[in-house]
mmCIF file of C-alpha atoms in Angstrom:
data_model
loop_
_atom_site.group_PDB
_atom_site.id
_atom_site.type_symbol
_atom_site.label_atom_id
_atom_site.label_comp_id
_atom_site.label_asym_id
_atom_site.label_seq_id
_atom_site.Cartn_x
_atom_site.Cartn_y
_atom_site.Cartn_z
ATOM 1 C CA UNK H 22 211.179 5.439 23.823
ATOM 2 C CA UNK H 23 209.545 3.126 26.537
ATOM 3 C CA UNK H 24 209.501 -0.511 25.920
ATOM 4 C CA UNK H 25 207.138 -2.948 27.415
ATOM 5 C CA UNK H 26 208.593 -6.065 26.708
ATOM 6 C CA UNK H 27 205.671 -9.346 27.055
ATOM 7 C CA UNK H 28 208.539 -11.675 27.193
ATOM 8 C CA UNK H 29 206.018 -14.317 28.387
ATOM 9 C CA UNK H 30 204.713 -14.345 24.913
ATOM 10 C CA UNK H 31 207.671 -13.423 22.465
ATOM 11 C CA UNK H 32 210.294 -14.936 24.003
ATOM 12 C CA UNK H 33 213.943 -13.980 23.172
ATOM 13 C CA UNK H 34 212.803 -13.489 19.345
ATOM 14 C CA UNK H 35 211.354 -10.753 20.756
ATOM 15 C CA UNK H 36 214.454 -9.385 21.626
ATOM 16 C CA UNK H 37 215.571 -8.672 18.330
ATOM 17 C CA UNK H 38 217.174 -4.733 18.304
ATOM 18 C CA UNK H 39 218.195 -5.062 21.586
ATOM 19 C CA UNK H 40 221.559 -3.344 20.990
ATOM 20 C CA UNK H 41 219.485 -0.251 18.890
ATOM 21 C CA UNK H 42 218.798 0.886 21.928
ATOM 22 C CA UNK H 43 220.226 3.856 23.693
ATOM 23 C CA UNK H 44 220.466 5.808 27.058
ATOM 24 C CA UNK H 45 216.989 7.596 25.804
ATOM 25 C CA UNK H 46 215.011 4.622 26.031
ATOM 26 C CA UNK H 47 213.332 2.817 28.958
ATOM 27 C CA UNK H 48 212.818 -0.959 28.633
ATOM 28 C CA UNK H 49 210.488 -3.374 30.946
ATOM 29 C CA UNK H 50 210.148 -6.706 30.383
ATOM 30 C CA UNK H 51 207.522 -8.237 31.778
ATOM 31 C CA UNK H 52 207.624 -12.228 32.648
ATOM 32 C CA UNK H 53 207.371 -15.137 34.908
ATOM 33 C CA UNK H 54 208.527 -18.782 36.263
ATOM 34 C CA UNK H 55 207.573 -20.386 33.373
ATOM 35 C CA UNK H 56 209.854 -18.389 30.845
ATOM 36 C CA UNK H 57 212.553 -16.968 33.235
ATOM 37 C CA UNK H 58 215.810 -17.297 30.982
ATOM 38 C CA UNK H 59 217.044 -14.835 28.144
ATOM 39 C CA UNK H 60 219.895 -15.322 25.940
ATOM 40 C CA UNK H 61 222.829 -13.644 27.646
ATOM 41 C CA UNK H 62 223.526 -11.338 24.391
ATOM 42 C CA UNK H 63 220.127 -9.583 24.491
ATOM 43 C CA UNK H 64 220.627 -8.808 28.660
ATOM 44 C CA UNK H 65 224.185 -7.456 27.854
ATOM 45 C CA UNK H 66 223.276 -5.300 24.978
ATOM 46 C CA UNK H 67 220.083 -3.755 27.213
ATOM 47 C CA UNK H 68 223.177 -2.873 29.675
ATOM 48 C CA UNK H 69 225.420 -1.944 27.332
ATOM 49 C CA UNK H 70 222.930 0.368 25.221
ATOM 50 C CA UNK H 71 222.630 2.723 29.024
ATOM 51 C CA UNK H 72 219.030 2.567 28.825
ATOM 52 C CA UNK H 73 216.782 2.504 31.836
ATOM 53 C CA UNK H 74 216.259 -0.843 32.544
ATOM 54 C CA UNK H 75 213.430 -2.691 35.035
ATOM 55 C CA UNK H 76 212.165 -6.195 35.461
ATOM 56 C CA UNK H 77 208.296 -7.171 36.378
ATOM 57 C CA UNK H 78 208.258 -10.861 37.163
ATOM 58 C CA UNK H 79 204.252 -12.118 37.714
ATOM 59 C CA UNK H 80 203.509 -13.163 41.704
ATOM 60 C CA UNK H 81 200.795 -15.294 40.819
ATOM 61 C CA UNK H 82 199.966 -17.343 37.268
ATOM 62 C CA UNK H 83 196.192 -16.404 36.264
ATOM 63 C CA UNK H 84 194.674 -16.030 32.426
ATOM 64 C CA UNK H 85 196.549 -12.807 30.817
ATOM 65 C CA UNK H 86 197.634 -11.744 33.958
ATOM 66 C CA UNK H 87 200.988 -10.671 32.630
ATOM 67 C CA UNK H 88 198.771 -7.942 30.037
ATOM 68 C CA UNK H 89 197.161 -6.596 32.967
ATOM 69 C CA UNK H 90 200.343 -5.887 34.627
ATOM 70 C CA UNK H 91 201.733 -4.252 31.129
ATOM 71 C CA UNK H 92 198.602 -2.150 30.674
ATOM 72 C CA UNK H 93 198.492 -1.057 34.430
ATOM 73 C CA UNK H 94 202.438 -0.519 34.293
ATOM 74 C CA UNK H 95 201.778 1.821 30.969
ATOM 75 C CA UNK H 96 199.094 3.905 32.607
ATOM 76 C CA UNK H 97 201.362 4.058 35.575
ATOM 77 C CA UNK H 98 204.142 5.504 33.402
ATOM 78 C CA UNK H 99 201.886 7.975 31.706
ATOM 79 C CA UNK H 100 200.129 9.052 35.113
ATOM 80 C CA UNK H 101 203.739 10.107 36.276
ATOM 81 C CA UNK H 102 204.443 12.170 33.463
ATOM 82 C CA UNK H 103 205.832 9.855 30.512
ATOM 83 C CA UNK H 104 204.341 11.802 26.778
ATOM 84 C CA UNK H 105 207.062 9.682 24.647
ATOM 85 C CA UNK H 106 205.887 6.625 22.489
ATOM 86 C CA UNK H 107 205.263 3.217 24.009
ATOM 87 C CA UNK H 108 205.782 0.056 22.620
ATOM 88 C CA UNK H 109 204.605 -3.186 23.261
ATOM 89 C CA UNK H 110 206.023 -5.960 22.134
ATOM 90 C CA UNK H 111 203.819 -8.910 22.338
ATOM 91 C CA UNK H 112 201.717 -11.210 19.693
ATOM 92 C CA UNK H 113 198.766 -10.720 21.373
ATOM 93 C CA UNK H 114 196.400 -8.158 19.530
ATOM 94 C CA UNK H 115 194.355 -7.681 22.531
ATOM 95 C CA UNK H 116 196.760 -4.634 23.080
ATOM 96 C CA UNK H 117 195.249 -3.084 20.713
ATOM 97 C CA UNK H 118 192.337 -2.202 23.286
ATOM 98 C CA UNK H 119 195.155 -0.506 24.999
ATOM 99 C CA UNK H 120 196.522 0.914 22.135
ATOM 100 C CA UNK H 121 193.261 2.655 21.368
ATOM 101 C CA UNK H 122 192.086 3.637 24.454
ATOM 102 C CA UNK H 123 194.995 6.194 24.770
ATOM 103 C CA UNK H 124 195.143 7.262 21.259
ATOM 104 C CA UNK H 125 191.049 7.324 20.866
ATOM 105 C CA UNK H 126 189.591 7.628 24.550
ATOM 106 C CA UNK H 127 192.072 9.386 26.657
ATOM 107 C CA UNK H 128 191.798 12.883 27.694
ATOM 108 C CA UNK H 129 195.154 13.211 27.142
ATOM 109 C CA UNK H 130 196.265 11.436 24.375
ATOM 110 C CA UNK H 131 199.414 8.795 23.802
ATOM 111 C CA UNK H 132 201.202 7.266 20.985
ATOM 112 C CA UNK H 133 201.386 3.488 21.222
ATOM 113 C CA UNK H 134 203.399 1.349 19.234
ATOM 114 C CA UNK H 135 202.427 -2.708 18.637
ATOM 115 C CA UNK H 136 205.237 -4.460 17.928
ATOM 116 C CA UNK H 137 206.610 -8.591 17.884
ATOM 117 C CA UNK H 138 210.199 -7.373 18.626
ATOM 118 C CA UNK H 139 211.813 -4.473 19.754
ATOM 119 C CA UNK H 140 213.397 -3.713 16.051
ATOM 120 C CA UNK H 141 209.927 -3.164 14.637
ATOM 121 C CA UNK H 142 209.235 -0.924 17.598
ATOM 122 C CA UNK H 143 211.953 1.445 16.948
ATOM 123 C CA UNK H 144 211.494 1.270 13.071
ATOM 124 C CA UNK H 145 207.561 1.987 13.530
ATOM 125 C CA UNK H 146 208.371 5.204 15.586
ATOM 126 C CA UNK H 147 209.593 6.750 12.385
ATOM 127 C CA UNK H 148 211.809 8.823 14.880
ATOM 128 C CA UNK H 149 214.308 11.182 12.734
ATOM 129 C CA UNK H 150 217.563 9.137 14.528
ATOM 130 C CA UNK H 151 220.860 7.522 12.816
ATOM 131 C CA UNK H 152 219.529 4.078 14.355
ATOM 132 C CA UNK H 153 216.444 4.095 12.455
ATOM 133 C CA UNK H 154 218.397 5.147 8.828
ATOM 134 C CA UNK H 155 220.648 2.498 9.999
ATOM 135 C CA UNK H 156 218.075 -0.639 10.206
ATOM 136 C CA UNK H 157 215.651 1.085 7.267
ATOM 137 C CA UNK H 158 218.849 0.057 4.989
ATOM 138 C CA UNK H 159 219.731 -3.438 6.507
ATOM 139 C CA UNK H 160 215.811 -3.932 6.436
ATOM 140 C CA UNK H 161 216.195 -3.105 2.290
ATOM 141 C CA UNK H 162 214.976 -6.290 0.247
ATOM 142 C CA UNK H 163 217.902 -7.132 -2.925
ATOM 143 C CA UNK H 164 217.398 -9.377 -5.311
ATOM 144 C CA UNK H 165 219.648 -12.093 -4.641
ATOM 145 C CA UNK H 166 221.053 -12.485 -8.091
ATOM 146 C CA UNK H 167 221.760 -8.722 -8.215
ATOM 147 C CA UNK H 168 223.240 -8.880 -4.619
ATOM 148 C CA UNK H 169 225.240 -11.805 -5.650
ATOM 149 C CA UNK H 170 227.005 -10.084 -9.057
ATOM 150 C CA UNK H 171 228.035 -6.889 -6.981
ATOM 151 C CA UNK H 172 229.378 -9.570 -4.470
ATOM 152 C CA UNK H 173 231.603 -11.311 -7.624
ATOM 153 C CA UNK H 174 232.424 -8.446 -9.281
ATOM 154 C CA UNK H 175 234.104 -6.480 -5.741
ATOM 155 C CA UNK H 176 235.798 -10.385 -5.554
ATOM 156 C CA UNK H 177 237.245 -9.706 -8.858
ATOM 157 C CA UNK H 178 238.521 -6.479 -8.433
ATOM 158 C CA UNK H 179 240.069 -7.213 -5.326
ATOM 159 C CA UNK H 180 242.105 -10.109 -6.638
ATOM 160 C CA UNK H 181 242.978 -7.647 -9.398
ATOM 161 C CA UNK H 182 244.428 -5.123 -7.311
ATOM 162 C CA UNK H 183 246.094 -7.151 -4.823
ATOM 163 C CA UNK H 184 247.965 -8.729 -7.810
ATOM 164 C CA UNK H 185 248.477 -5.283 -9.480
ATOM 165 C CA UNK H 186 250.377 -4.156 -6.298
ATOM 166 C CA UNK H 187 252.131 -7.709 -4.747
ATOM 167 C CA UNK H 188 255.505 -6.988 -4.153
ATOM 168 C CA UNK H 189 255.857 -3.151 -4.332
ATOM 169 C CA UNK H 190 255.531 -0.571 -1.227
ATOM 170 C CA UNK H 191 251.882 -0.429 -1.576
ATOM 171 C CA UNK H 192 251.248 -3.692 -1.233
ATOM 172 C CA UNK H 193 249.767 -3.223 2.768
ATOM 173 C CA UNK H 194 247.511 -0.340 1.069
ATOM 174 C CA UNK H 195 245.399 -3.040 -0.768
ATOM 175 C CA UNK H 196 242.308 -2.330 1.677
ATOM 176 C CA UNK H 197 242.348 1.127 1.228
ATOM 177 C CA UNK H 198 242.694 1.435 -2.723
ATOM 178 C CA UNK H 199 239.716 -1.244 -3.115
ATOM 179 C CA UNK H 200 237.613 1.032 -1.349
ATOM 180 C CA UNK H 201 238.324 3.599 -3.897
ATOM 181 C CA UNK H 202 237.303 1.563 -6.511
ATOM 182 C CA UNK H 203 233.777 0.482 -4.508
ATOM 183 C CA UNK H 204 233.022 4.117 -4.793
ATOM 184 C CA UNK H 205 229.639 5.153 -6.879
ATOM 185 C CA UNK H 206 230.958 7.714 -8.473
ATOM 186 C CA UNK H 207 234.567 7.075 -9.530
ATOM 187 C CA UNK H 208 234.991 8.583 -12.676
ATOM 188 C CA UNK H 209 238.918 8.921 -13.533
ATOM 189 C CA UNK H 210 239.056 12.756 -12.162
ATOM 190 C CA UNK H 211 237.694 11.561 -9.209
ATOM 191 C CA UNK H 212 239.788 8.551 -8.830
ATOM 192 C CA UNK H 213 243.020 10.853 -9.094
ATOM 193 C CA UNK H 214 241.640 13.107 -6.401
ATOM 194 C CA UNK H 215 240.810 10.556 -4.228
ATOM 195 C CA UNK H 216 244.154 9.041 -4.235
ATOM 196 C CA UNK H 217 246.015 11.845 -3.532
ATOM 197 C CA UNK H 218 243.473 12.425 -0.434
ATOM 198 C CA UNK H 219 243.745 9.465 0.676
ATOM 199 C CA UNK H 220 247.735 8.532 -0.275
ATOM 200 C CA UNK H 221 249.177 12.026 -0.375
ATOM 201 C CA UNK H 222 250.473 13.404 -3.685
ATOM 202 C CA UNK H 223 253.384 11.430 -4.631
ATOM 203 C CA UNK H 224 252.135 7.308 -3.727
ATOM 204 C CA UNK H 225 248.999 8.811 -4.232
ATOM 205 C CA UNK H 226 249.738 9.341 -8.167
ATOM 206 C CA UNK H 227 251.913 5.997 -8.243
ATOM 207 C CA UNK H 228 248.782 4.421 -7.305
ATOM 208 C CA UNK H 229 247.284 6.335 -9.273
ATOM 209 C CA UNK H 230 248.452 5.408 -12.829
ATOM 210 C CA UNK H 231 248.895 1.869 -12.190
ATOM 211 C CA UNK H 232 245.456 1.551 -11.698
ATOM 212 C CA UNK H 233 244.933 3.610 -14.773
ATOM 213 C CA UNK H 234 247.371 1.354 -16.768
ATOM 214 C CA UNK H 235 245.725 -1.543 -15.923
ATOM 215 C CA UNK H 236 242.994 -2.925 -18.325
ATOM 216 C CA UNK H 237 241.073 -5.037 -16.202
ATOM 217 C CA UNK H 238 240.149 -2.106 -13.634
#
């Protein structure tokens, strides 16, 4: 994906996603004198995602001269080839000129993405990836209250089973055996299995039916 950051105008909330991106991608940002600073963690995950990575810093202040250079830089991209989707991330809606020129007007047609940071850009894509499966599930709304009593009860249990196994040979396994029980399906078939996976046959079965002895689990 190509990424025309108008860091001008979202500044380093803009930034947000930075370290979704990937060696695929191809990020510009776009900005001059008066905003010329980034947070340091948004410049080190660009490098650290691989991506192709260019600066375009404005050589003289005029109105919107910073769009011109982001919709002349985007037809530049396209004239040498680029078909991939193009985002923009910017506030200002009068990319959506842009956006509809090359999805509406141009011969040869181009997807372009509007966006106010580059998370929304890569979730808009709808691109069948890990990253977007990824931030579609940290992007899920919870209720609070329901988040809250899964929070409580996974408190609980893990008090439980720490106590349950304090002072024997599986106390260092504590982690491990919680994780079991955080499973959606653990049924007591499945729990057996699962600890003899995980534990091999003999601790695995120790572990096993002191768990099952135990009334508060």
């Amino acid at each position: 994906m190509l990424f025309l950051i108008d860091y001008e105008n979202v500044g380093n909330a803009g930034m947000k996603g930075c370290h979704y991106l990937n060696a695929s991608d191809h990020i510009i940002i776009f900005y001059s004198e008066t905003r010329k600073n980034m947070e340091r963690r948004f410049l080190e995950d660009i490098t650290n995602s691989e991506c192709a990575f260019e600066i375009c810093k404005l050589c003289k202040n005029g109105k919107n001269a910073l769009d011109f250079y982001i919709a002349s830089k985007l037809g530049e991209m396209f004239g040498v080839g680029y078909d991939g989707a193009a985002v923009i991330v910017s506030r200002d809606t009068g990319f959506e000129a842009v956006r509809d020129y090359w999805e509406k007007r141009a011969v040869h047609k181009r997807r372009i993405l509007l966006s106010n940071c580059v998370e929304d850009g890569i979730v808009s894509s709808n691109e069948n990836s890990d990253r977007i499966r990824e931030l579609r599930k940290l992007r899920e709304n919870l209720t609070i209250g329901g988040f809250f009593a899964d929070y409580t009860e996974k408190m609980r249990i893990k008090a439980v089973i720490k106590s349950l196994f304090e002072g024997t040979e599986y106390e260092g396994m504590t982690e491990k055996i919680q994780k079991l029980m955080e499973e959606k399906e653990k049924t007591p078939k499945i729990l057996y299995l699962n600890c003899l996976h995980f534990f091999g046959k003999d601790s695995g079965l120790a572990i096993y039916n002191k768990m099952k002895a135990c009334e508060k689990l």
